[in-house]
Structures are given as C-alpha cells and as structure tokens.
XYZ file of C-alpha atoms in Angstrom:
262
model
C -87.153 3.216 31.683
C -89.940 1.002 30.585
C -91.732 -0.698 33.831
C -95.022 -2.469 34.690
C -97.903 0.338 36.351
C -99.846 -0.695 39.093
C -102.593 1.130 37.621
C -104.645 -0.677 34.761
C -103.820 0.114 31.035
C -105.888 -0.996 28.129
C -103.607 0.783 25.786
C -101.592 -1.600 23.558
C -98.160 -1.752 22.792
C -98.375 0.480 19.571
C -100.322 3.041 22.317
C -97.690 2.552 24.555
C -94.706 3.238 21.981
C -96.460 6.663 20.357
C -96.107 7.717 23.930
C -92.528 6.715 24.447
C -92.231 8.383 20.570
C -93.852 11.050 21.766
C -91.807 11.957 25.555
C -88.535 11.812 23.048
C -89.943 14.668 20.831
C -91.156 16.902 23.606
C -87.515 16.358 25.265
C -85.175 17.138 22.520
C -84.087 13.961 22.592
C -83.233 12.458 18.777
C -82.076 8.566 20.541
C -81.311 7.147 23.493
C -80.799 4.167 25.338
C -83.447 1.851 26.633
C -83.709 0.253 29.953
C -86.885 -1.721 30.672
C -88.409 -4.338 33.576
C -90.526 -7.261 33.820
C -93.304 -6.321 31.143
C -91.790 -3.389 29.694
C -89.290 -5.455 27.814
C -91.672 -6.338 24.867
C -92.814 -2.496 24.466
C -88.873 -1.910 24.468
C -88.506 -4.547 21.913
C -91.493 -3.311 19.628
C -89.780 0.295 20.282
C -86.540 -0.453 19.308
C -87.719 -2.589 15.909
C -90.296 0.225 15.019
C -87.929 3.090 15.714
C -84.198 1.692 15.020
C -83.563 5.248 14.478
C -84.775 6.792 18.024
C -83.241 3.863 20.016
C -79.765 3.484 20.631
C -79.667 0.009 22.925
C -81.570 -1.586 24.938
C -80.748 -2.949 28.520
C -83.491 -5.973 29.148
C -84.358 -6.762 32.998
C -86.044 -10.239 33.785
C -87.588 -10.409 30.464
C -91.229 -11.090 30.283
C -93.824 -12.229 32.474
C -94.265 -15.145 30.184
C -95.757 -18.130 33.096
C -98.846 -19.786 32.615
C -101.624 -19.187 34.649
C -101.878 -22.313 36.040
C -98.301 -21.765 37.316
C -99.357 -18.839 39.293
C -102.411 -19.810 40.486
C -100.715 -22.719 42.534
C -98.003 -20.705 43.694
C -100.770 -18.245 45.244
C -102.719 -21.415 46.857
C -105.277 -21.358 44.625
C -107.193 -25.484 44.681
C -105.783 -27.526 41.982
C -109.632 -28.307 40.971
C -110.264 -24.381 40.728
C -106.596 -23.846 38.764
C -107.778 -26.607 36.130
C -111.288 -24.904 35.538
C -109.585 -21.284 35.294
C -106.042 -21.866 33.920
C -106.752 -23.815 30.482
C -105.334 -21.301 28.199
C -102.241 -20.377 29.821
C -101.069 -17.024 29.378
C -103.745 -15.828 27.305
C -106.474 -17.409 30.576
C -105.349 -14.618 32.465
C -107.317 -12.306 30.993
C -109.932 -14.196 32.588
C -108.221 -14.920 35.770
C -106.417 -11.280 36.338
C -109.799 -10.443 38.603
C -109.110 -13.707 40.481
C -104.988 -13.099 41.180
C -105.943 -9.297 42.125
C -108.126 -10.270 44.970
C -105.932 -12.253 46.209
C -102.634 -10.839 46.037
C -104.203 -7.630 47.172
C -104.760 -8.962 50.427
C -101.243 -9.919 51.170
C -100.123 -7.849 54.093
C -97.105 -6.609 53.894
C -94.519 -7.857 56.374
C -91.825 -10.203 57.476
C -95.070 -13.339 57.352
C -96.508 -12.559 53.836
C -92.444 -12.462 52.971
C -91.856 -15.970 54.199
C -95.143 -17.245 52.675
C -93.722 -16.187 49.212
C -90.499 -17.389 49.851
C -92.032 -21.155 50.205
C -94.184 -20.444 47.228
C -91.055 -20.264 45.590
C -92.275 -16.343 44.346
C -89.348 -14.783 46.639
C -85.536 -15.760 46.898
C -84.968 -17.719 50.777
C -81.676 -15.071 50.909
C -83.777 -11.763 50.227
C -82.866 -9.576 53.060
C -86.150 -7.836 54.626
C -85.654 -4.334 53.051
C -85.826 -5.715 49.375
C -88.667 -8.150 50.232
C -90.905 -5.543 51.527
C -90.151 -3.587 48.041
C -90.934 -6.833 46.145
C -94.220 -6.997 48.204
C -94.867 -3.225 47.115
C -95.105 -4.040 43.922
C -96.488 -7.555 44.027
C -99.915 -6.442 45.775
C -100.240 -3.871 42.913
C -99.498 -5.490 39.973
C -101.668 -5.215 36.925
C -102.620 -9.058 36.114
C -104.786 -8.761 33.242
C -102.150 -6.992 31.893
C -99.778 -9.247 32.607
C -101.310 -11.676 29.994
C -101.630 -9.189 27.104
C -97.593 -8.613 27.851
C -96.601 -11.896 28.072
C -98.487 -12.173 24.678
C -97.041 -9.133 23.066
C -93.446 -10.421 23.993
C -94.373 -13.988 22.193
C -95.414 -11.691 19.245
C -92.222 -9.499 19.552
C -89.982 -12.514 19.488
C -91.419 -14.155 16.533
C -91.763 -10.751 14.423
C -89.827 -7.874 15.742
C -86.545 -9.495 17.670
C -84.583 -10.740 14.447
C -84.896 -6.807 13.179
C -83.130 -5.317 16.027
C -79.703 -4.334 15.017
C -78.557 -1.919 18.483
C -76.750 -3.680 21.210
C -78.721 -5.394 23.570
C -78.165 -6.973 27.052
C -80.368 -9.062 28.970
C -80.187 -9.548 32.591
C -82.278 -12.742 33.772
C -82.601 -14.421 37.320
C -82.132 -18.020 37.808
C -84.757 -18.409 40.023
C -87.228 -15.933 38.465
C -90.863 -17.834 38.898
C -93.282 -15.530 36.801
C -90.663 -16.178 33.454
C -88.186 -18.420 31.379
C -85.109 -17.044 32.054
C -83.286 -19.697 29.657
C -85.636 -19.892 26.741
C -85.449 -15.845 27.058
C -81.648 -16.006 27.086
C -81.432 -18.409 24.059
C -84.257 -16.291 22.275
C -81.817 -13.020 22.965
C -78.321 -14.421 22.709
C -79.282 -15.162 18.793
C -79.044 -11.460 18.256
C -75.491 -9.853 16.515
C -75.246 -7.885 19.392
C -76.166 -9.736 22.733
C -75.226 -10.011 25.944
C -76.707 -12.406 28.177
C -75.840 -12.383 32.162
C -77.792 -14.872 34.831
C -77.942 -13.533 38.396
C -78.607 -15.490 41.302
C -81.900 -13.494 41.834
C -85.681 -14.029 41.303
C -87.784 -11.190 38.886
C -87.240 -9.044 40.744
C -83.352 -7.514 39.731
C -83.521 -4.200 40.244
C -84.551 -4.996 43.512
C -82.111 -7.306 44.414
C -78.785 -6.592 42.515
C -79.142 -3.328 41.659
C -75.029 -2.878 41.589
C -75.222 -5.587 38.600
C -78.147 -3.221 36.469
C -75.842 -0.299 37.289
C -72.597 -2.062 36.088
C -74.478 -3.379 32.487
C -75.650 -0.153 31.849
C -72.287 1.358 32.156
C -70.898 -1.394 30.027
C -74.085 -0.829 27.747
C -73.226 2.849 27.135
C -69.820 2.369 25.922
C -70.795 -0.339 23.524
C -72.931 2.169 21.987
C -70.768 4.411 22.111
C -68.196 2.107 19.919
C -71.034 1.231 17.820
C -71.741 5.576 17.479
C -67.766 6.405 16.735
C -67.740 3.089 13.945
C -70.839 4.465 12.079
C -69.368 7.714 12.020
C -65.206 6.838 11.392
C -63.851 8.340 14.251
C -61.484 6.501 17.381
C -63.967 5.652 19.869
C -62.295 6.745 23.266
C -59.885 4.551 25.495
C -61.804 2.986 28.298
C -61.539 4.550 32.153
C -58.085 3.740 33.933
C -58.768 3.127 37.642
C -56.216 5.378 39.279
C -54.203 3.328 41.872
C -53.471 4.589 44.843
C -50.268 3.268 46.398
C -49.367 3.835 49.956
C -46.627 6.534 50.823
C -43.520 5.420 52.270
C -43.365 5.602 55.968
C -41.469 9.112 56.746
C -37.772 8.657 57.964
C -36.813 9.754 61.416
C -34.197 12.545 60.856
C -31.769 12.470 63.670
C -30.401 15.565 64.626
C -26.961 15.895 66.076
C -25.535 18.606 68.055
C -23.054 20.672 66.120
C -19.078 19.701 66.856
C-alpha cells in the first residue's frame, strides 16, 4: 500500500518507485496489485505506467491532495490578508507555506473540540463518529505539507503523461465531501481509462478511515477482475464467482405421539 509519511521525504517519485521496484525483488514477488491513499496515488500511477509488467491493478483511495493553498489556509483560519500574500501559486505555494500549515496543524489537540472545529471548517464529515475522527486527527497533525505540494504536482504530471498508458484495471474510490481534492475532475480524469471503475462515497479524504467495509469490498472485486484479465491473457476459463451458501431454516420437529400398545 502506497500512503502519505508523517515524516519528511525529499525523495521524488522516481526515488520513491525504485524503492517500491526494489521491496518486489527482495520479496519474490514478480506483480501484484496496488492499493494507494491520499498522495500515494500519483507514485502508484507513475508505478504502474513505468512498470506495466510488475503491477497488476491498482485500487486508487481519495486521489490526490490536489487543493490550492489558499483553500487550506482559510479552512485552518489563517487571515484572508495573510492567505493572499502566501497562497498566490496554488499548489505549487505550498512549498513555501508547508512551514506555515505545520505549525499550525501541529498544535491541534487531539479531542472531541479540535474534532468539531474541523468539522465547521468543513475538513471533517458532521456524521464522523468520535473513534474515526480521532484517527483522522492522528494523521492530520502529522502530515507532511511541503510534500503535499510536490504530490499534488506529480499527480498533475501523472495525469497529463503517464495515466493514458495504463492498461491494468483500475478503481478509484473518491469522497463527495473530500476538502483537500477534486473528487469529480479526478473521477472524470480516471473513468477515461479502458478499465475504470469509479465509486463516490459519502465520506471526506479520509476513506479508509471512514468506510473501510467499501475499500475491503473494491479490492475483492479488484482481485477478480485481474484475475479475468490473468486467465484471458493466458486462454484459460477464469473461475466461476463465490456462491453465498444459503442457509434455510430446518423444519420445526414433529411431535411423535406414542400410543399404548392394544
């Protein structure tokens, strides 16, 4: 699974990929299927387009972190007069800015307050239940954002470049109310593939988090597309899919009556 780190990365994507490249090799592993979050989708995108060979399909979660930094600045509080001086590049400003969102995001306590803040920043769902938003918050106060920009730019590089090569199935997951992204532009940009499947959820970025009985369903469905895809390269039946058993209800047992003998 490709995921953002908390920990800061200068390595680029083409870094990034000679180590995925390279974790295959030392496991054995010829291909395999790719699941990837939030910033990890455009290294899985560059992966699968570099290595067609290694990479079998790729499951897509929230797709990029592809919102302006103006957009996040005001959602963090941050005075419009301050936004305009820092956020006049979008994305790409966040290189400048990722010091800036750090500080303050890093002093977001976690707990049922900082949870309701975000919610009417519009960062968190209103129906998150507390366990999930206290995961979110995890991960919020430690995210990366300088490089959040240089993946947000890789993805606009991978989409103009790399996309239209990938051949494997692919499925994108995307929330509806997902404020650091685009989920429609992303769904239009992967629904042109041969291959696609697109699925909104009612959830912000944060899907593994909050439907994670959704990621576990695609990537079941995932694995026996490829699996179709596998048997039609080589010329043999693909399998039939699983038959729930159904379990019906025994009769109710009859009452024997025994009579005495005549």
């Amino acid at each position: 699974m490709l995921n953002w780190s908390p920990e800061h990365n200068s390595a680029g994507t083409s870094a990034h990929i000679a180590e995925a490249i390279s974790l295959l090799d030392d496991a054995e592993v010829p291909a395999c299927v790719v699941l990837a979050w939030s910033g990890g989708t455009a290294t899985a995108v560059e992966l699968a387009a570099r290595h067609p060979d290694r990479v079998r399909g790729l499951l897509l979660l929230a797709g990029p972190p592809t919102v302006g930094a103006e957009a996040l600045l005001s959602r963090l509080g941050v005075p419009e007069s301050l936004r305009r001086l820092l956020a006049g590049g979008g994305a790409a400003s966040l290189r400048l800015t990722g010091d800036l969102l750090e500080s303050v995001t890093a002093q977001l306590p976690v707990g049922d307050w900082s949870a309701r803040l975000l919610q009417q920043a519009g960062l968190l769902p209103a129906g998150i239940d507390r366990a999930t938003a206290t995961a979110v918050l995890r991960n919020l106060v430690q995210h990366d954002w300088r490089t959040h920009a240089e993946l947000a730019l890789d993805w606009s590089s991978s989409v103009r470049d790399s996309l239209p090569r990938i051949t494997c199935p692919v499925t994108l997951l995307a929330g509806r109310h997902d404020p650091f992204g685009t989920p429609l532009a992303t769904a239009k940009q992967v629904g042109s593939l041969p291959q696609a499947r697109v699925r909104l959820l009612d959830t912000s970025h944060f899907i593994p988090l909050e439907d994670p009985a959704a990621v576990r369903e695609e990537l079941d469905l995932l694995l026996r597309r490829v699996e179709a895809v596998e048997c039609a390269r080589l010329g043999v039946d693909p399998p039939p899919p699983p038959v729930r058993r159904l379990r019906l209800p025994a009769p109710p047992a009859r009452r024997r009556t025994l009579h005495p003998p005549l």
